[in-house]
XYZ file of C-alpha atoms in Angstrom:
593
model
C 9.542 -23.852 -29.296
C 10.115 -27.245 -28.270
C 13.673 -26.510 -25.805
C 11.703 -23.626 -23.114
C 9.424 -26.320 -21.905
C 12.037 -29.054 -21.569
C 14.291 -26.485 -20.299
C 11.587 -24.831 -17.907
C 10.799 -28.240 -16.426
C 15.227 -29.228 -15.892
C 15.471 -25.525 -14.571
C 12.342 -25.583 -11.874
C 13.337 -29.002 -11.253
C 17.474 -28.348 -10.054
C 16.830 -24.570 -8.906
C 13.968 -26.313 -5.888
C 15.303 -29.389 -5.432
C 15.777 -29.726 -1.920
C 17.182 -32.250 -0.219
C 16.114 -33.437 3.534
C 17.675 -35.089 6.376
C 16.057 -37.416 8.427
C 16.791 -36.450 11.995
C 20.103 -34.518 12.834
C 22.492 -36.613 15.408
C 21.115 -37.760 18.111
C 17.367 -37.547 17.672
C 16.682 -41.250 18.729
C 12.841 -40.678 19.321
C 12.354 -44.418 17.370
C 14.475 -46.061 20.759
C 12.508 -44.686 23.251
C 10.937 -47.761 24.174
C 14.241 -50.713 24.168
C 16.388 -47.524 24.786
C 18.760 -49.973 22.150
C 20.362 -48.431 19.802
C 20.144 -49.731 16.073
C 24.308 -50.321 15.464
C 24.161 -53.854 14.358
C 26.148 -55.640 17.985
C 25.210 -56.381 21.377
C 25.296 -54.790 24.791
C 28.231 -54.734 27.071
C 27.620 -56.531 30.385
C 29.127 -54.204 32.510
C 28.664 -50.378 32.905
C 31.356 -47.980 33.365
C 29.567 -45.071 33.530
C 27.538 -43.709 36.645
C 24.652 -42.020 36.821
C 24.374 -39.465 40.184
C 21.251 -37.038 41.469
C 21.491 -34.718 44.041
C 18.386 -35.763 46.177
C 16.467 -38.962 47.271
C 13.153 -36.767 47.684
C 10.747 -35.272 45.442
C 7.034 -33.668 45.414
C 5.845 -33.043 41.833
C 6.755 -29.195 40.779
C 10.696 -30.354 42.027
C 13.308 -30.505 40.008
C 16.281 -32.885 40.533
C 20.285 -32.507 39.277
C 21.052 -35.281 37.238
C 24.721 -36.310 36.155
C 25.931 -38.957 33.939
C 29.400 -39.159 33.767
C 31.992 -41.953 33.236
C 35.138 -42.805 30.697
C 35.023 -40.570 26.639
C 31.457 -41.446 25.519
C 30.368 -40.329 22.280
C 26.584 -40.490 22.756
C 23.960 -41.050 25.268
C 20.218 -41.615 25.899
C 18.379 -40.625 29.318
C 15.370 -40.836 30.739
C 13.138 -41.505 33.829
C 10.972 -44.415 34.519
C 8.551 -45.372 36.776
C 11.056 -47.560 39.440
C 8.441 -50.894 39.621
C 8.073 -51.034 35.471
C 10.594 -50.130 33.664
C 9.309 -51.050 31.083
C 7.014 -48.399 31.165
C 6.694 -44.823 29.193
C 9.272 -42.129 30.373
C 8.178 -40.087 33.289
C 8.870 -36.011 33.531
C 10.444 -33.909 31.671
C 14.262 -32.632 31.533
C 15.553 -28.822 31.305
C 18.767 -28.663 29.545
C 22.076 -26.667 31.326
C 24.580 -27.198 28.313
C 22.806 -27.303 24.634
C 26.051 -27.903 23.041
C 26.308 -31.595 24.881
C 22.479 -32.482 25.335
C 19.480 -32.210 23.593
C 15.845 -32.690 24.274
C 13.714 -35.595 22.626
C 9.693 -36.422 23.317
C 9.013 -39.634 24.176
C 5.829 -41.202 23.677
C 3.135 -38.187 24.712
C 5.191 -36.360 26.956
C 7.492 -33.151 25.940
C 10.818 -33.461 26.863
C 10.716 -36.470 28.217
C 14.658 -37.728 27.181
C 17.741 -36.465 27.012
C 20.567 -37.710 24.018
C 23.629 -36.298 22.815
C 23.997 -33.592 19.811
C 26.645 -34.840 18.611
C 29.135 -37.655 18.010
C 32.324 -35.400 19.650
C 33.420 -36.959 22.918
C 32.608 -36.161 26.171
C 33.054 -37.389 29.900
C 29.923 -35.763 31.701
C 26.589 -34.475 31.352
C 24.428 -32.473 33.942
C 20.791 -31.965 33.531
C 17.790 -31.510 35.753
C 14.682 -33.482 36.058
C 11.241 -31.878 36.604
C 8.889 -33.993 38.884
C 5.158 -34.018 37.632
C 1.943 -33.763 39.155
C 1.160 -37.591 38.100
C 4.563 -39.127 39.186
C 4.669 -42.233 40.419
C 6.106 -42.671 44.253
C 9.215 -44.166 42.778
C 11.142 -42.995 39.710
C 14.632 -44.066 38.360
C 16.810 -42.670 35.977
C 17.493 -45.211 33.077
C 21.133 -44.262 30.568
C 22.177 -46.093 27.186
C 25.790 -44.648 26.991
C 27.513 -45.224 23.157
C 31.848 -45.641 23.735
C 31.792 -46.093 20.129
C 29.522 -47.221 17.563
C 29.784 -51.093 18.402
C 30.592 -50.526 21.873
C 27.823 -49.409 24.140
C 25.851 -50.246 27.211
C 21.523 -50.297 27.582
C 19.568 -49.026 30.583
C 22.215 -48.623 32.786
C 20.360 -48.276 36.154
C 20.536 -45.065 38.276
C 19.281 -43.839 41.624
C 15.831 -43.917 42.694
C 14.087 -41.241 43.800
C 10.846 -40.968 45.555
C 7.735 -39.135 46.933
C 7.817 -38.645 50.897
C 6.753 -41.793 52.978
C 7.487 -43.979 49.942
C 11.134 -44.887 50.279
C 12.215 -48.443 50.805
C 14.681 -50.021 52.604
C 16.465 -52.161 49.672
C 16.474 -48.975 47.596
C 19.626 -48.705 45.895
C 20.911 -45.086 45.763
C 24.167 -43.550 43.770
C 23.271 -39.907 45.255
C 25.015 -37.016 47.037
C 24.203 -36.312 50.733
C 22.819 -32.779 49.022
C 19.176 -32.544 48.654
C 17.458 -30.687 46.218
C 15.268 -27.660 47.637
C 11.211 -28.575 47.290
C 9.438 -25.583 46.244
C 7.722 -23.443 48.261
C 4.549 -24.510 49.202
C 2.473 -21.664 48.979
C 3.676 -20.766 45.061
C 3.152 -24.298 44.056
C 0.151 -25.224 41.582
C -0.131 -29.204 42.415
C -2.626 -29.906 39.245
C -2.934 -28.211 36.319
C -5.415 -25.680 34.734
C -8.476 -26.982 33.335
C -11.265 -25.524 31.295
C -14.574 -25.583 33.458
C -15.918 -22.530 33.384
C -15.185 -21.049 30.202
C -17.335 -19.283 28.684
C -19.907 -19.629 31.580
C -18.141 -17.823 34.673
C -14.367 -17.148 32.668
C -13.503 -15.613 29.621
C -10.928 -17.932 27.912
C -8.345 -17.701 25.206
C -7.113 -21.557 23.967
C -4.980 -22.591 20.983
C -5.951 -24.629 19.449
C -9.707 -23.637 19.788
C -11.373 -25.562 22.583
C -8.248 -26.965 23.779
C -7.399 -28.885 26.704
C -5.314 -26.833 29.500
C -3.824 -30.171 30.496
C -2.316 -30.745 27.406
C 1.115 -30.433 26.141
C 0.448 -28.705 23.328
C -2.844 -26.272 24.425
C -1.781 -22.374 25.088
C -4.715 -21.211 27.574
C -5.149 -17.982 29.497
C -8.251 -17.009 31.601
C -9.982 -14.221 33.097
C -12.169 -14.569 36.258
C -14.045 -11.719 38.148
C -13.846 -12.061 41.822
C -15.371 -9.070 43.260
C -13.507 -6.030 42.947
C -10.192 -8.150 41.373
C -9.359 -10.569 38.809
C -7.802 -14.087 38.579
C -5.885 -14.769 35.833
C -4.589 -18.223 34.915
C -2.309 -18.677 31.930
C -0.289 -22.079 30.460
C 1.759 -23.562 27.427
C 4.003 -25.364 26.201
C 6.895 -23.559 27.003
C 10.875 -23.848 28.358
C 11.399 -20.508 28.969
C 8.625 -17.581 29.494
C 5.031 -16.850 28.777
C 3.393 -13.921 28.284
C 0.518 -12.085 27.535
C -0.391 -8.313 27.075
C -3.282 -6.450 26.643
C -3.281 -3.375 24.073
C -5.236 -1.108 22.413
C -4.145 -2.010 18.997
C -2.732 -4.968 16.671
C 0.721 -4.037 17.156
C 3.753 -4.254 20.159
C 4.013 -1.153 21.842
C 2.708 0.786 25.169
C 1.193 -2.172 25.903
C 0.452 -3.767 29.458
C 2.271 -6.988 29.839
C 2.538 -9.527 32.650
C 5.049 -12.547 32.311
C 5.773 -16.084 34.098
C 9.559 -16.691 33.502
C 11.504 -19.744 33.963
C 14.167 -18.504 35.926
C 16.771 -21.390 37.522
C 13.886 -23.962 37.179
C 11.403 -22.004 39.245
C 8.733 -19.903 37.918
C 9.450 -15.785 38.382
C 5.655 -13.930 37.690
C 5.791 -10.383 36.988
C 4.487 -7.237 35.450
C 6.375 -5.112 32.829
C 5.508 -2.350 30.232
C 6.144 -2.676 26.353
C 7.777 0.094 24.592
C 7.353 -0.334 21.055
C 9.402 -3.585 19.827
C 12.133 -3.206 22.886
C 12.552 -6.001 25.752
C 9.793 -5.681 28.155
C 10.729 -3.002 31.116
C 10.103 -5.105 34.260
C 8.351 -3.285 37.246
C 10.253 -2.597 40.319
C 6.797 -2.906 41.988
C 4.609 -5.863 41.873
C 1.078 -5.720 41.905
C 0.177 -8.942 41.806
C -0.932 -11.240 44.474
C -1.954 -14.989 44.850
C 1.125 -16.270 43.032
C 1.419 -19.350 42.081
C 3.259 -21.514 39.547
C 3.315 -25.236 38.152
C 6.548 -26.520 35.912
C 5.816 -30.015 34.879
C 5.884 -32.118 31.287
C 7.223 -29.667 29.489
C 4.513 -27.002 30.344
C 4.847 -23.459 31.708
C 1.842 -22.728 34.110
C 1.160 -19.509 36.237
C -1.389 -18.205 38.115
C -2.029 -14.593 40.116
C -4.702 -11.684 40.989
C -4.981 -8.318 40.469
C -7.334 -5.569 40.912
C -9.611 -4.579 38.080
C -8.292 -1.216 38.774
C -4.294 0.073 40.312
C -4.670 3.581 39.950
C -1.287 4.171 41.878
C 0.621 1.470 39.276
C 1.513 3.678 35.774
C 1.154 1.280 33.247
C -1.384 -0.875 34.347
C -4.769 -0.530 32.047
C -8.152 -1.288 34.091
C -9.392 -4.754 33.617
C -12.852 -3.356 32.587
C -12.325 -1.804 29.445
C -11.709 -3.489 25.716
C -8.604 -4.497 24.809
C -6.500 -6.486 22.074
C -5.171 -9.477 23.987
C -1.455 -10.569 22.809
C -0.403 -14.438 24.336
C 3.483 -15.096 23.554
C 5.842 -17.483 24.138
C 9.713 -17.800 24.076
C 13.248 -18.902 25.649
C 14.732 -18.053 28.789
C 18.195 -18.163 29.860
C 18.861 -19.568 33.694
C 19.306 -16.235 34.843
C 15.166 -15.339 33.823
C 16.104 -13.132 30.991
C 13.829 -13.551 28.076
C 14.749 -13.220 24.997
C 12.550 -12.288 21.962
C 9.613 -14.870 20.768
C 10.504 -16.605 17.264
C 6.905 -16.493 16.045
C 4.223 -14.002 15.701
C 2.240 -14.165 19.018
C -1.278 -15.007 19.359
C -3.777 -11.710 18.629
C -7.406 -11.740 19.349
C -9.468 -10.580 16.259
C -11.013 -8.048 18.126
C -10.889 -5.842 21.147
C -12.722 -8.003 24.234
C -13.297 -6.885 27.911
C -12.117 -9.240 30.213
C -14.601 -8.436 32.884
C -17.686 -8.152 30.863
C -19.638 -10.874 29.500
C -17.683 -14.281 30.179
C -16.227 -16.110 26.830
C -14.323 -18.955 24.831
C -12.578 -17.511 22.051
C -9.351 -18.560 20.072
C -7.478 -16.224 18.165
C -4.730 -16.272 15.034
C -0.713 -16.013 15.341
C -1.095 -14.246 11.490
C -3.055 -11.326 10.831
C -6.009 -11.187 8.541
C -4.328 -8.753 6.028
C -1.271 -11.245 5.930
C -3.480 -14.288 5.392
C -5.397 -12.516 2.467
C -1.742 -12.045 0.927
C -1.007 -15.477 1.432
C -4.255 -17.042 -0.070
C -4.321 -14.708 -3.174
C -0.426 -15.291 -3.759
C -1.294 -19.454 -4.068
C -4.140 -18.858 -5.716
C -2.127 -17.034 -8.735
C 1.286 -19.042 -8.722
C -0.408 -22.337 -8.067
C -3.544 -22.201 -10.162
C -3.745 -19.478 -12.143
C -0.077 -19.320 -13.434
C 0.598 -22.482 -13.704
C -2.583 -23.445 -15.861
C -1.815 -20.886 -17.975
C 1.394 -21.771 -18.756
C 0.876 -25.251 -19.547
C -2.103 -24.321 -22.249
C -0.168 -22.106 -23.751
C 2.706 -24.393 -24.342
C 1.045 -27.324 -25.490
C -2.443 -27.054 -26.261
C -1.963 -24.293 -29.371
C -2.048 -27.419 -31.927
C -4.935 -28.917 -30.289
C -7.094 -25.449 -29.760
C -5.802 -23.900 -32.416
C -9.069 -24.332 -34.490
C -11.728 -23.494 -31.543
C -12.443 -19.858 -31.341
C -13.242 -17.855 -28.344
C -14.314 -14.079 -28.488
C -13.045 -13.606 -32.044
C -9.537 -15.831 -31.053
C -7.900 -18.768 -30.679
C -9.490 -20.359 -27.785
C -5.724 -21.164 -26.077
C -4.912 -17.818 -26.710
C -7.673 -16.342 -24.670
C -8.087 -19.296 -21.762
C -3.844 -18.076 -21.493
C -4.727 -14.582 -21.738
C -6.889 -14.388 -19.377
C -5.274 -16.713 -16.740
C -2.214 -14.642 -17.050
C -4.434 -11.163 -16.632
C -6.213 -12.846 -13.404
C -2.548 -13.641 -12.013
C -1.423 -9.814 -12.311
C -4.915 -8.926 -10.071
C -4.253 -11.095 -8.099
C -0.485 -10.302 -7.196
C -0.742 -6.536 -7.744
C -3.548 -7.049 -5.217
C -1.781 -9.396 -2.553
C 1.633 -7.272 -2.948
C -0.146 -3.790 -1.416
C -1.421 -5.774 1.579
C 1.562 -6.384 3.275
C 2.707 -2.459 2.897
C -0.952 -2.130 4.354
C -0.494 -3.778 7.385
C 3.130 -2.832 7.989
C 2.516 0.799 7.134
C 5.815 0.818 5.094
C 8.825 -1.579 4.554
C 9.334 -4.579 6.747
C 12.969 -5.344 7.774
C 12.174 -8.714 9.617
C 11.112 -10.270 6.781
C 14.629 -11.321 5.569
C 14.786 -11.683 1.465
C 11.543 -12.757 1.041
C 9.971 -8.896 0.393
C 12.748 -8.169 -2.006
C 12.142 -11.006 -4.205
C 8.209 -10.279 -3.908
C 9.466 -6.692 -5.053
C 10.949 -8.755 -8.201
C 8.151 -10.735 -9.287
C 6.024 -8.137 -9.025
C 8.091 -6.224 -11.384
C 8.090 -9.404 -13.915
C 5.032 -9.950 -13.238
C 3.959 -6.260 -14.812
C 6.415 -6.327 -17.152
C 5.073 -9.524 -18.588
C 2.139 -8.168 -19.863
C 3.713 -5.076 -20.686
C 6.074 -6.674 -23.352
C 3.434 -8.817 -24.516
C 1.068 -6.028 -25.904
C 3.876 -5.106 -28.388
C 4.096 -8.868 -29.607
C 5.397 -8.880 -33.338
C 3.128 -10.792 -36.009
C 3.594 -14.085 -36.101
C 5.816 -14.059 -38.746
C 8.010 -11.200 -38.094
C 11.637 -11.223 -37.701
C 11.682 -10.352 -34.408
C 8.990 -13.008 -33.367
C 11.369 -15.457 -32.768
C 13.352 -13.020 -30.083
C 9.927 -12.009 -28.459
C 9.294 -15.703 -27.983
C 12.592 -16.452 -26.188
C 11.887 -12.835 -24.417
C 8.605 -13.741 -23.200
C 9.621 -17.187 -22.267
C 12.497 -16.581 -20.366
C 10.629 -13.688 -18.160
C 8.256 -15.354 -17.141
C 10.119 -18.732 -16.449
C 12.107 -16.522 -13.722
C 8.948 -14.785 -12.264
C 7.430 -18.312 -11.972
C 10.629 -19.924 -10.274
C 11.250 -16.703 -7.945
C 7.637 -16.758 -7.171
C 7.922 -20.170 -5.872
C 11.177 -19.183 -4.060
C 9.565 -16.101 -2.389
C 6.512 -18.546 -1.011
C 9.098 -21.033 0.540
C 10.637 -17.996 2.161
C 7.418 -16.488 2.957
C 5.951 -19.792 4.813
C 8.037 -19.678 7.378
C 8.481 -16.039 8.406
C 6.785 -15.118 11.451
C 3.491 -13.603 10.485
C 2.338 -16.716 8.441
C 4.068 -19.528 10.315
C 2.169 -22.279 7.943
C 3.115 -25.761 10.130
C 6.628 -27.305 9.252
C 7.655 -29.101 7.730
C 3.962 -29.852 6.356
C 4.908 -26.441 4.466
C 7.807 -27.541 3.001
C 7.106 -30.871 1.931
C 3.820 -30.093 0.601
C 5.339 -27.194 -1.818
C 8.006 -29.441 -3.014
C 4.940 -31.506 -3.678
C 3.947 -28.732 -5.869
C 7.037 -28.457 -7.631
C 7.348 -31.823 -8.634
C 3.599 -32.322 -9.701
C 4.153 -29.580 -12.002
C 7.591 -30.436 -13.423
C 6.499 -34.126 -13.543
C 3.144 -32.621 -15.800
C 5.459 -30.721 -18.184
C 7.734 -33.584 -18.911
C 5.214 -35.638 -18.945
C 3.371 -33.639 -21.664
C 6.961 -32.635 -23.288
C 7.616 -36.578 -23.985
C 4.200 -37.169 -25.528
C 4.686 -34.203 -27.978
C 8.074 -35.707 -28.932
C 6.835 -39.119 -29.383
C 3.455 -37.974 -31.785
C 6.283 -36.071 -34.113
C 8.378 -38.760 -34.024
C 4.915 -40.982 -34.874
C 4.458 -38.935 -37.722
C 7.527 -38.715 -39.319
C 8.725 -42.600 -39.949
C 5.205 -42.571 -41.459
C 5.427 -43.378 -45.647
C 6.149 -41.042 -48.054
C 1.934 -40.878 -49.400
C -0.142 -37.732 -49.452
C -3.507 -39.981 -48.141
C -1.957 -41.744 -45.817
C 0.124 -38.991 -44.294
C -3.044 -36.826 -44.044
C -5.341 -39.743 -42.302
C -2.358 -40.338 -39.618
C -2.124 -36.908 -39.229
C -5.752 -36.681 -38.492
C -5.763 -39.802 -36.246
C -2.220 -38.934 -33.767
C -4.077 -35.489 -33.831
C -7.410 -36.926 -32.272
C -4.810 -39.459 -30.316
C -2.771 -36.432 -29.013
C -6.006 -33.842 -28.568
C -7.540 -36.579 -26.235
C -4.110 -37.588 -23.810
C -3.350 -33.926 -23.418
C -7.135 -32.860 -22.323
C -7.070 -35.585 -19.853
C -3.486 -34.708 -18.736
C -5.056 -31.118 -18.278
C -7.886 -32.382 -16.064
C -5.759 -34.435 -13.809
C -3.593 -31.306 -13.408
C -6.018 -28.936 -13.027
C -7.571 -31.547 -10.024
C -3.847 -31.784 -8.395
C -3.682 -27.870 -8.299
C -7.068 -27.542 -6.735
C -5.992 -30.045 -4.234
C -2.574 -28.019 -3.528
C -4.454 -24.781 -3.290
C -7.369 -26.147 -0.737
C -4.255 -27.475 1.108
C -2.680 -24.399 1.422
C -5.819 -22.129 2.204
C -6.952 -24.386 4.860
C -3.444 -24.200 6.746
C -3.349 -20.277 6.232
C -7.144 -20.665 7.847
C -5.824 -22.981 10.983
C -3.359 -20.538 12.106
């Protein structure tokens, strides 16, 4: 039985082999400082492209038209600087009009920040717009590397300067259009951003991640605050197109009362709407919202309005001061302010809160507890429990083969009842999702019909093995290549299923942390099977160049025996210590989201 390891170990190996780019064309993010890029030559003195903005104003909330254009370029690299050091980090944050020609980079801490090509095809103009923040400088100028070809190319070409009212010079140099850029209106305009005083003392708060900062980039934040007989509600994330949040009276989309901020031509729309089950949102034609106000800056989406604990006259509005679910989503937006639908699962409060009761600072989870418990228990028995068993079985008969357990062979039983502890543990994790789901999901791509097939193996295995021949039967030999080959293919679909299952909505695990860290996996196990395959090689081959003598044979039997007991238990250790490590890996992602 020497070829269904080696041939496990080449098979798990070339069926999950993945290969991985680095970054996809144009993702430059390691110029964002020299703005150079790495081709090997030097600059060209003079520029021939231009770069033009519609306005020579700005307050922060504006947004301002940006063009590059010039003679076929085949890539590009934009950004905004503060106008007295340019040497300093990017400033603002760009919105995209064509995603075929432009893409958006971060720079440095701030989202968005530059602007680069998506790919190498040719192209004579670019239009984008750039979104003043709070903490802009009074003078900003737009900074382009433009790439002819890949020897030929020009760095920090300057553009126009812009700047805050009462802060234009007299020697500024400008390359803009006579058309200025509308400011926004004054009364809808947020001119800091959220923060979290208060929360928990006189708001009730929802951050992810817990006890985040509202003025960061990456914090999703939405509070409550009584005011008499209404409510003020601020929400903010990261986010180009909409935000949303709902309040329900269960875990799932559906009659559910929802109230949006939409990026909608650059400016912030804020409305109500009504959830039908999972259909687009059905906007009110009557808003009852007042206060309005709005902030689009760095890449973040921020909103603010009132409403009255209670709207009798609105259908579809729930009171503010009963318990609720609270959803908080995000998504895209087209120009026009239609939304389309979010890509992950949103975030859910664990429990049902009232928003005008006693003030709070929870988080909440973007996976459901059910979904998590699948999740945990499915790693638990293909990372540990399988994969332990496996390798005792396969090489630690000769070495355990005189220990008894219970009446048996001590590998016999340690592989028995790994393998039993694996079928718990799926049959258990498989019901869960049906559980939460009440029935079949369709979202979920491949990844529940290839759970359906391991779960079938994964019975079957133990099925087939309670009518095992004796050992020296005819049929033994069949059984072994049986019983090796079914559950080989439940092990390497299992491991399929998980990379599938990672990355579907309900159990978003971070990426590519996911990905890298199962292909981890993969290769600590294949490398620990070869590993162990080689050594078992090497001892036969050890014992059989040794002379043709009864006493000597039997005393190097006895010693590679004692050499080859002691190498594989420490092998076993080591691997048992990797899995752990895997598995607490795992578990403590599935508990972060």
């Amino acid at each position: 039985m020497e070829l269904p390891g080696l041939a496990f170990a080449l098979w798990m190996f070339i069926c999950l082999y993945v290969p991985v780019d680095g970054y996809p064309n144009g993702k430059v993010r390691e110029a964002c400082t020299s703005m150079i890029p790495c081709h090997g030559s030097s600059p060209q003195p003079s520029p021939e492209h231009t770069i033009t903005v519609n306005g020579t104003e700005f307050k922060p909330g504006d947004n301002i038209e940006v063009h590059l254009f010039g003679p076929d370029f085949e890539g590009f690299f934009l950004q905004a600087r503060d106008a007295e050091h340019l040497d300093s980090p990017a400033v603002g944050s760009f919105v995209l009009v064509d995603r075929r020609l432009s893409q958006l980079l971060t720079c440095g801490h701030t989202k968005n920040s530059a602007v680069s090509h998506t790919s190498k095809a040719k192209k004579k103009y670019v239009k984008v717009y750039w979104i003043a923040p709070g903490d802009a400088p009074k003078r900003v100028q737009f900074l382009a590397t433009v790439v002819k070809k890949y020897r030929t190319f020009w760095v920090k070409i300057p553009g126009p300067i812009v700047s805050q009212p009462n802060a234009l010079s007299s020697t500024t140099p400008l390359h803009a259009t006579s058309e200025a850029i509308s400011a926004s209106h004054p009364i809808s305009y947020l001119s800091k951003p959220f923060n979290a005083s208060g929360c928990g003392s006189v708001k009730f708060c929802i951050r992810n991640p817990s006890n985040c900062d509202p003025e960061s980039a990456s914090c999703f934040f939405l509070s409550f605050q009584q005011e008499k007989s209404s409510v003020f509600i601020e929400m903010s994330g990261p986010s180009e197109g909409h935000l949303a949040f709902a309040l329900s009276h269960d875990q799932w989309m559906g009659d559910d009362d929802a109230y949006l901020c939409v990026n909608e031509n650059h400016r912030v729309h804020v409305s109500t709407a009504y959830l039908k089950g999972r259909s687009p949102p059905v906007l009110d034609s009557e808003n009852a919202l007042e206060d309005v106000s709005w902030r689009l800056a760095d890449g973040v989406l921020q909103c603010s309005f009132r409403r009255s604990i209670r709207l009798p006259t609105y259908k579809g509005r729930f009171n503010l001061d009963s318990s609720y679910y609270i959803f908080l989503a995000d998504g895209e937006a087209s120009e026009g302010g239609r939304i389309y639908k979010h890509r992950r699962q949103p975030l859910i409060t664990n429990g049902i809160y009232n928003v005008t009761g006693l003030p709070q600072d929870i988080g909440g989870s973007r996976s459901p507890r059910l979904i998590k418990a699948h999740g945990a228990l499915m790693f638990v028995a293909w990372i540990t429990t399988v994969s332990i068993g496996v390798i005792v079985a396969r090489f630690f008969k000769p070495v355990w083969s005189h220990s008894f357990l219970f009446g048996k062979e001590m590998w016999f039983q340690v592989h028995r009842m790994l393998m039993l502890t694996t079928v718990v543990l799926t049959s258990i994790s498989f019901v869960l999702p049906f559980i939460y789901r009440g029935g079949w999901s369709k979202q979920a791509g491949f990844h529940p019909y290839l759970g359906c097939t391991v779960m079938a193996l994964t019975i079957f295995q133990p099925l087939m093995a309670g009518f095992r021949p004796s050992r020296h039967a005819p049929r033994r030999q069949l059984f072994n290549w049986f019983h090796w080959s079914t559950g080989t293919t439940a092990r390497i679909l299992a491991v399929v299923t998980m990379f599938l299952g990672m990355d579907l909505p309900a159990l978003d695990l971070p990426d590519p942390w996911d990905t890298y860290t199962m292909i981890g996996f993969v290769a600590w196990h294949v490398s620990t099977d070869l590993l162990l395959e080689i050594h078992s090689y090497c001892l036969v081959r050890k014992v059989e160049v040794i002379e043709d003598d009864r006493v000597q044979i039997l005393q190097s039997l006895t010693s590679a025996e004692a050499e080859g007991r002691l190498f594989k238990q420490i092998v076993l250790t080591i691997y048992v210590c990797g899995n752990v490590v895997f598995l607490i890996a795992f578990l403590a992602a599935i508990n972060q989201i």
